Amino acid sequence: MKPLVLTGQFYTQLDEKPQDYETSAEASTNKSNLVKDTTEKTHICNVCGLVYYSEFSLLNHLLVHSNEQNSVCEECGRIFKEKRYLVRHLRVHKSEKLFICNVCRKSFRDTASLKSHSQTHTNEKPYACDICSKTFSWRGDLRRHLRIHTKGKPYVCEVCSKAFSDGSNLNRHLRIHTKEKPYVCDVCSEAFTDGSNLNRHLRIHTIEKPYVCEVCSKAFNGGYNLKMHLRIHTKEKPYVCEVCCKAFARNDRLASHLLTHS
């Protein structure tokens, strides 16, 4: 059925497909009956004369004329059922940040964000692990920590079935299969699968060694290299052979040793 437009006292058919349709028509001053449903199923607002194909669209439009008219955003026309939702929405347009931290004066749009931020000053850690009692400032950090106990690794590689505790590690792993190397060195054009490897590589060009041993002052270009070096001083040997119980400071040296048993 073609949509109808009220012109004077007559309806005119338009060559368009049936759809939610609105147009200007002569408004009625009688507000006691806001919805006028004609025999042709055309729904007309008796306040402003707009015509709609569906009753749902008209009822939604009538919110503008109802007692909730103060809940219409003047910036974008969005309608809210309650004024408090409109007030919160208006901050999007005005960029208002009404909740201010008493410590650093940083401002936030809502109390929840301010409360989360305040924990950075108080060192408050309200989220505790029920298993080992370790505490965290953020619920998300606790959730990630719990995977240590549950060995929860819900992110599984579809290629080799290796599992990961979070999606970012899975995405990084997938580049092994896809051979994707999106991180490219601007100096020599060598490409890498992740940004951390690129950052380590860049130190070859800058001769930067920011990781310094506090015992002997030897410097390294990567944190892993410093960690391995520190075991010289601590005598730590966390990698143990399951065959003969010989211990090693590095995993690659344990791997080489295991060849002697094969």
Short mmCIF file of C-alpha atoms in Angstrom, two decimals:
data_model
loop_
_atom_site.label_atom_id
_atom_site.label_comp_id
_atom_site.label_asym_id
_atom_site.label_seq_id
_atom_site.Cartn_x
_atom_site.Cartn_y
_atom_site.Cartn_z
CA MET A 1 0.00 0.00 0.00
CA LYS A 2 1.26 3.47 -0.85
CA PRO A 3 1.64 5.89 2.09
CA LEU A 4 -1.00 8.61 2.39
CA VAL A 5 -0.45 12.31 2.98
CA LEU A 6 -3.18 14.45 4.46
CA THR A 7 -3.72 17.55 2.27
CA GLY A 8 -6.62 19.64 3.50
CA GLN A 9 -9.43 17.10 3.97
CA PHE A 10 -8.15 14.51 1.46
CA TYR A 11 -5.49 11.79 1.32
CA THR A 12 -3.01 11.61 -1.57
CA GLN A 13 -1.16 8.39 -2.51
CA LEU A 14 2.63 8.56 -3.06
CA ASP A 15 4.58 6.25 -5.37
CA GLU A 16 6.73 4.77 -2.62
CA LYS A 17 6.97 1.41 -0.90
CA PRO A 18 5.19 0.97 2.45
CA GLN A 19 7.47 2.15 5.23
CA ASP A 20 7.50 4.35 8.29
CA TYR A 21 6.60 7.65 6.71
CA GLU A 22 6.18 11.11 8.14
CA THR A 23 5.22 14.43 6.61
CA SER A 24 3.72 17.74 7.68
CA ALA A 25 -0.06 18.02 7.82
CA GLU A 26 -2.48 20.47 9.33
CA ALA A 27 -2.25 20.10 13.12
CA SER A 28 -5.35 19.72 15.21
CA THR A 29 -5.74 21.73 18.38
CA ASN A 30 -7.60 18.92 20.09
CA LYS A 31 -5.01 17.11 22.27
CA SER A 32 -7.46 14.84 24.04
CA ASN A 33 -7.09 12.20 21.33
CA LEU A 34 -3.42 12.18 20.28
CA VAL A 35 -3.58 9.10 18.05
CA LYS A 36 -5.79 9.06 14.98
CA ASP A 37 -5.91 5.66 13.26
CA THR A 38 -7.63 5.83 9.86
CA THR A 39 -9.21 2.93 8.01
CA GLU A 40 -6.09 2.87 5.82
CA LYS A 41 -3.86 2.20 8.87
CA THR A 42 -2.24 5.64 8.55
CA HIS A 43 -1.33 7.06 11.96
CA ILE A 44 -1.51 10.82 12.36
CA CYS A 45 -0.32 12.93 15.28
CA ASN A 46 -3.20 15.26 16.17
CA VAL A 47 -0.80 17.64 17.89
CA CYS A 48 1.55 18.53 15.05
CA GLY A 49 0.04 16.65 12.10
CA LEU A 50 2.95 14.33 11.31
CA VAL A 51 1.85 11.12 9.57
CA TYR A 52 3.34 7.67 10.34
CA TYR A 53 2.78 4.30 8.71
CA SER A 54 3.12 2.33 11.96
CA GLU A 55 1.52 2.95 15.32
CA PHE A 56 4.83 2.19 17.07
CA SER A 57 6.57 5.06 15.26
CA LEU A 58 3.77 7.44 16.14
CA LEU A 59 3.77 6.43 19.81
CA ASN A 60 7.52 6.97 19.97
CA HIS A 61 7.02 10.40 18.37
CA LEU A 62 4.35 11.35 20.94
CA LEU A 63 6.99 11.38 23.67
CA VAL A 64 7.97 14.76 22.28
CA HIS A 65 4.53 16.14 23.15
CA SER A 66 4.14 14.28 26.44
CA ASN A 67 5.11 15.44 29.91
CA GLU A 68 8.58 14.07 29.19
CA GLN A 69 9.25 16.79 26.60
CA ASN A 70 12.09 18.08 28.81
CA SER A 71 13.80 14.75 28.14
CA VAL A 72 14.50 15.55 24.50
CA CYS A 73 18.11 16.44 23.68
CA GLU A 74 18.15 19.79 21.86
CA GLU A 75 21.53 18.96 20.33
CA CYS A 76 20.74 15.68 18.57
CA GLY A 77 16.99 15.15 19.10
CA ARG A 78 17.42 11.93 21.05
CA ILE A 79 14.52 11.17 23.42
CA PHE A 80 14.97 9.79 26.94
CA LYS A 81 12.33 8.23 29.17
CA GLU A 82 13.63 10.06 32.24
CA LYS A 83 15.24 13.45 32.64
CA ARG A 84 18.17 12.01 34.61
CA TYR A 85 19.20 10.01 31.55
CA LEU A 86 19.08 13.18 29.46
CA VAL A 87 21.30 15.01 31.96
CA ARG A 88 23.88 12.24 31.76
CA HIS A 89 23.64 12.20 27.95
CA LEU A 90 24.18 15.98 27.65
CA ARG A 91 27.72 15.56 28.95
CA VAL A 92 28.57 13.91 25.64
CA HIS A 93 27.86 17.18 23.86
CA LYS A 94 29.20 19.52 26.53
CA SER A 95 32.19 17.35 27.50
CA GLU A 96 31.29 18.00 31.13
CA LYS A 97 33.35 16.30 33.79
CA LEU A 98 31.66 17.08 37.07
CA PHE A 99 33.33 14.63 39.43
CA ILE A 100 36.76 15.87 40.54
CA CYS A 101 39.48 13.94 42.39
CA ASN A 102 40.39 15.71 45.64
CA VAL A 103 44.01 14.57 45.36
CA CYS A 104 45.09 15.40 41.81
CA ARG A 105 42.04 17.43 40.63
CA LYS A 106 41.51 15.15 37.63
CA SER A 107 37.86 15.22 36.55
CA PHE A 108 35.51 12.43 35.50
CA ARG A 109 32.03 12.14 33.99
CA ASP A 110 30.61 9.77 36.60
CA THR A 111 31.17 8.63 40.16
CA ALA A 112 32.15 5.09 39.16
CA SER A 113 35.12 6.36 37.12
CA LEU A 114 36.16 8.67 39.95
CA LYS A 115 35.98 5.84 42.49
CA SER A 116 38.14 3.58 40.34
CA HIS A 117 40.66 6.39 39.84
CA SER A 118 40.82 7.17 43.58
CA GLN A 119 42.22 3.70 44.23
CA THR A 120 45.46 4.77 42.50
CA HIS A 121 46.05 7.26 45.33
CA THR A 122 44.95 5.13 48.27
CA ASN A 123 46.52 1.88 47.06
CA GLU A 124 43.16 0.35 47.88
CA LYS A 125 42.86 -3.20 46.63
CA PRO A 126 39.32 -4.37 47.35
CA TYR A 127 39.37 -7.42 45.07
CA ALA A 128 40.94 -10.41 46.84
CA CYS A 129 41.71 -13.86 45.50
CA ASP A 130 39.82 -16.51 47.50
CA ILE A 131 42.60 -19.02 46.91
CA CYS A 132 45.84 -17.21 47.74
CA SER A 133 44.48 -13.94 49.26
CA LYS A 134 46.39 -11.74 46.81
CA THR A 135 44.57 -8.43 46.37
CA PHE A 136 43.97 -6.26 43.32
CA SER A 137 42.74 -2.75 42.57
CA TRP A 138 40.70 -3.84 39.57
CA ARG A 139 38.20 -6.65 39.09
CA GLY A 140 39.70 -7.41 35.67
CA ASP A 141 43.14 -7.95 37.21
CA LEU A 142 41.67 -10.41 39.71
CA ARG A 143 39.89 -12.26 36.89
CA ARG A 144 43.15 -12.64 34.97
CA HIS A 145 44.97 -13.73 38.13
CA LEU A 146 42.43 -16.48 38.84
CA ARG A 147 43.48 -18.21 35.63
CA ILE A 148 46.77 -19.04 37.37
CA HIS A 149 44.86 -21.25 39.78
CA THR A 150 42.25 -22.59 37.40
CA LYS A 151 44.66 -22.83 34.49
CA GLY A 152 41.87 -21.20 32.55
CA LYS A 153 42.97 -20.69 28.98
CA PRO A 154 39.79 -20.10 26.99
CA TYR A 155 41.52 -18.72 23.90
CA VAL A 156 42.56 -21.65 21.69
CA CYS A 157 44.49 -21.51 18.42
CA GLU A 158 42.47 -23.20 15.68
CA VAL A 159 45.66 -24.16 13.86
CA CYS A 160 47.72 -25.93 16.53
CA SER A 161 45.30 -26.01 19.52
CA LYS A 162 47.66 -24.10 21.79
CA ALA A 163 45.64 -22.29 24.49
CA PHE A 164 46.09 -18.83 25.98
CA SER A 165 44.70 -16.97 28.97
CA ASP A 166 43.80 -13.84 27.01
CA GLY A 167 42.93 -12.85 23.47
CA SER A 168 45.90 -10.55 22.87
CA ASN A 169 48.37 -13.40 23.40
CA LEU A 170 46.39 -15.58 21.01
CA ASN A 171 46.44 -12.85 18.35
CA ARG A 172 50.19 -12.50 18.77
CA HIS A 173 50.62 -16.27 18.49
CA LEU A 174 48.52 -16.49 15.31
CA ARG A 175 51.12 -14.42 13.48
CA ILE A 176 53.44 -17.43 13.70
CA HIS A 177 51.05 -19.28 11.41
CA THR A 178 50.10 -16.36 9.16
CA LYS A 179 53.70 -15.11 8.90
CA GLU A 180 52.28 -11.63 9.46
CA LYS A 181 54.88 -9.09 10.58
CA PRO A 182 53.18 -5.71 10.86
CA TYR A 183 55.91 -4.00 12.90
CA VAL A 184 58.63 -2.69 10.58
CA CYS A 185 61.92 -1.02 11.52
CA ASP A 186 62.19 2.45 9.94
CA VAL A 187 65.98 2.14 9.81
CA CYS A 188 66.61 -1.22 8.14
CA SER A 189 63.06 -2.36 7.21
CA GLU A 190 63.30 -5.60 9.21
CA ALA A 191 59.80 -6.72 10.21
CA PHE A 192 58.53 -8.28 13.45
CA THR A 193 55.40 -10.03 14.68
CA ASP A 194 54.90 -7.76 17.70
CA GLY A 195 55.88 -4.32 18.92
CA SER A 196 58.05 -5.48 21.82
CA ASN A 197 60.41 -7.32 19.46
CA LEU A 198 60.65 -4.23 17.28
CA ASN A 199 61.51 -2.07 20.30
CA ARG A 200 64.28 -4.46 21.30
CA HIS A 201 65.60 -4.47 17.75
CA LEU A 202 65.69 -0.66 17.55
CA ARG A 203 68.26 -0.60 20.33
CA ILE A 204 70.73 -2.16 17.89
CA HIS A 205 70.62 1.07 15.94
CA THR A 206 70.54 3.42 18.93
CA ILE A 207 73.00 1.40 21.07
CA GLU A 208 70.54 1.99 23.90
CA LYS A 209 70.93 -0.24 26.95
CA PRO A 210 68.43 0.93 29.55
CA TYR A 211 68.46 -2.23 31.69
CA VAL A 212 71.31 -2.01 34.22
CA CYS A 213 72.38 -4.65 36.73
CA GLU A 214 72.28 -3.19 40.26
CA VAL A 215 75.04 -5.56 41.36
CA CYS A 216 77.76 -5.06 38.75
CA SER A 217 76.33 -2.20 36.63
CA LYS A 218 76.45 -4.19 33.41
CA ALA A 219 73.86 -2.83 30.96
CA PHE A 220 71.55 -4.69 28.59
CA ASN A 221 69.22 -3.69 25.78
CA GLY A 222 66.40 -5.94 26.97
CA GLY A 223 64.78 -6.84 30.26
CA TYR A 224 64.99 -10.58 29.54
CA ASN A 225 68.76 -10.38 29.07
CA LEU A 226 69.11 -8.59 32.40
CA LYS A 227 66.94 -11.22 34.08
CA MET A 228 69.14 -14.01 32.76
CA HIS A 229 72.27 -12.14 33.85
CA LEU A 230 71.04 -11.63 37.41
CA ARG A 231 70.99 -15.38 37.93
CA ILE A 232 74.79 -15.26 37.85
CA HIS A 233 74.62 -13.27 41.09
CA THR A 234 71.65 -15.02 42.68
CA LYS A 235 72.77 -18.53 41.65
CA GLU A 236 69.14 -19.17 40.71
CA LYS A 237 68.67 -22.23 38.52
CA PRO A 238 64.94 -22.72 37.95
CA TYR A 239 65.20 -25.19 35.04
CA VAL A 240 65.66 -28.74 36.38
CA CYS A 241 66.26 -31.92 34.40
CA GLU A 242 63.58 -34.49 35.24
CA VAL A 243 65.99 -37.33 34.48
CA CYS A 244 69.05 -36.50 36.60
CA CYS A 245 67.83 -33.43 38.55
CA LYS A 246 70.64 -31.22 37.26
CA ALA A 247 69.58 -27.55 37.34
CA PHE A 248 70.23 -24.73 34.89
CA ALA A 249 69.83 -20.96 34.89
CA ARG A 250 68.47 -20.90 31.33
CA ASN A 251 65.88 -22.99 29.54
CA ASP A 252 67.95 -23.33 26.36
CA ARG A 253 70.80 -24.87 28.34
CA LEU A 254 68.40 -27.39 29.88
CA ALA A 255 67.18 -28.24 26.37
CA SER A 256 70.77 -28.86 25.24
CA HIS A 257 71.40 -31.01 28.30
CA LEU A 258 68.33 -33.17 27.67
CA LEU A 259 69.88 -34.28 24.39
CA THR A 260 72.50 -36.19 26.40
CA HIS A 261 69.76 -38.46 27.77
CA SER A 262 68.13 -39.17 24.43
#
